Amino acid sequence: MDMHAKKKIEIIIEAPALNGVLAILDRLQATGYTVLPALAGSGRHGPWDEAGQVTSAGRMVAVLCILDATRLDATLEAVSAYLANRIAIVAVSDVQVIRGAHF
């Protein structure tokens, strides 16, 4: 099977920051993304979960974005600037995809 090397950006953010991140991805034509709810986790300040959240202000979401390596630096630069003063975790990894032209 023919596989294509791409990059995956994983962004864990508070829900209120989601629209800003998606606007950046759309503007940079990094349209291969999916948004998932982040239900629970553990970080520097210990475990957390979404139980008891009345509003979306404290709710967390995960944005998974697959893109070509040529778009990675510009995308990370824009996303990092937007998230500079927000709660966020950003990770990048190498992935292989079947339909390379989609990304």
PDB file of C-alpha atoms in Angstrom, residues 35-76:
ATOM      1  CA  VAL A  35     -12.198  18.284  17.055  1.00  0.00           C
ATOM      2  CA  LEU A  36     -12.790  15.878  19.935  1.00  0.00           C
ATOM      3  CA  PRO A  37     -13.980  16.441  23.485  1.00  0.00           C
ATOM      4  CA  ALA A  38     -11.286  16.037  26.133  1.00  0.00           C
ATOM      5  CA  LEU A  39     -13.132  14.337  28.987  1.00  0.00           C
ATOM      6  CA  ALA A  40     -10.404  13.985  31.581  1.00  0.00           C
ATOM      7  CA  GLY A  41      -6.661  14.042  32.035  1.00  0.00           C
ATOM      8  CA  SER A  42      -3.770  14.846  34.285  1.00  0.00           C
ATOM      9  CA  GLY A  43      -1.194  17.568  33.978  1.00  0.00           C
ATOM     10  CA  ARG A  44       1.216  19.732  35.897  1.00  0.00           C
ATOM     11  CA  HIS A  45      -1.524  20.679  38.389  1.00  0.00           C
ATOM     12  CA  GLY A  46      -2.857  17.145  38.796  1.00  0.00           C
ATOM     13  CA  PRO A  47      -5.899  15.294  37.493  1.00  0.00           C
ATOM     14  CA  TRP A  48      -8.920  17.057  36.016  1.00  0.00           C
ATOM     15  CA  ASP A  49     -12.207  16.082  34.393  1.00  0.00           C
ATOM     16  CA  GLU A  50     -15.177  17.803  32.867  1.00  0.00           C
ATOM     17  CA  ALA A  51     -17.584  16.685  35.589  1.00  0.00           C
ATOM     18  CA  GLY A  52     -19.348  19.612  37.185  1.00  0.00           C
ATOM     19  CA  GLN A  53     -18.515  22.109  34.441  1.00  0.00           C
ATOM     20  CA  VAL A  54     -21.549  24.349  34.088  1.00  0.00           C
ATOM     21  CA  THR A  55     -20.228  26.354  31.126  1.00  0.00           C
ATOM     22  CA  SER A  56     -17.763  25.710  28.334  1.00  0.00           C
ATOM     23  CA  ALA A  57     -15.222  28.046  29.991  1.00  0.00           C
ATOM     24  CA  GLY A  58     -13.413  25.197  31.729  1.00  0.00           C
ATOM     25  CA  ARG A  59     -14.191  22.458  29.228  1.00  0.00           C
ATOM     26  CA  MET A  60     -11.240  21.126  27.231  1.00  0.00           C
ATOM     27  CA  VAL A  61     -11.147  19.997  23.605  1.00  0.00           C
ATOM     28  CA  ALA A  62      -8.573  18.277  21.418  1.00  0.00           C
ATOM     29  CA  VAL A  63      -7.859  19.415  17.879  1.00  0.00           C
ATOM     30  CA  LEU A  64      -6.102  16.852  15.686  1.00  0.00           C
ATOM     31  CA  CYS A  65      -4.713  18.265  12.469  1.00  0.00           C
ATOM     32  CA  ILE A  66      -2.849  16.382   9.740  1.00  0.00           C
ATOM     33  CA  LEU A  67      -0.954  18.481   7.238  1.00  0.00           C
ATOM     34  CA  ASP A  68       1.955  18.478   4.853  1.00  0.00           C
ATOM     35  CA  ALA A  69       5.351  19.199   6.417  1.00  0.00           C
ATOM     36  CA  THR A  70       5.706  22.308   4.218  1.00  0.00           C
ATOM     37  CA  ARG A  71       2.858  23.931   6.183  1.00  0.00           C
ATOM     38  CA  LEU A  72       4.027  22.913   9.646  1.00  0.00           C
ATOM     39  CA  ASP A  73       6.243  25.874  10.628  1.00  0.00           C
ATOM     40  CA  ALA A  74       3.765  28.571   9.582  1.00  0.00           C
ATOM     41  CA  THR A  75       0.914  26.734  11.285  1.00  0.00           C
ATOM     42  CA  LEU A  76       2.816  26.237  14.540  1.00  0.00           C
TER      43      LEU A  76
END
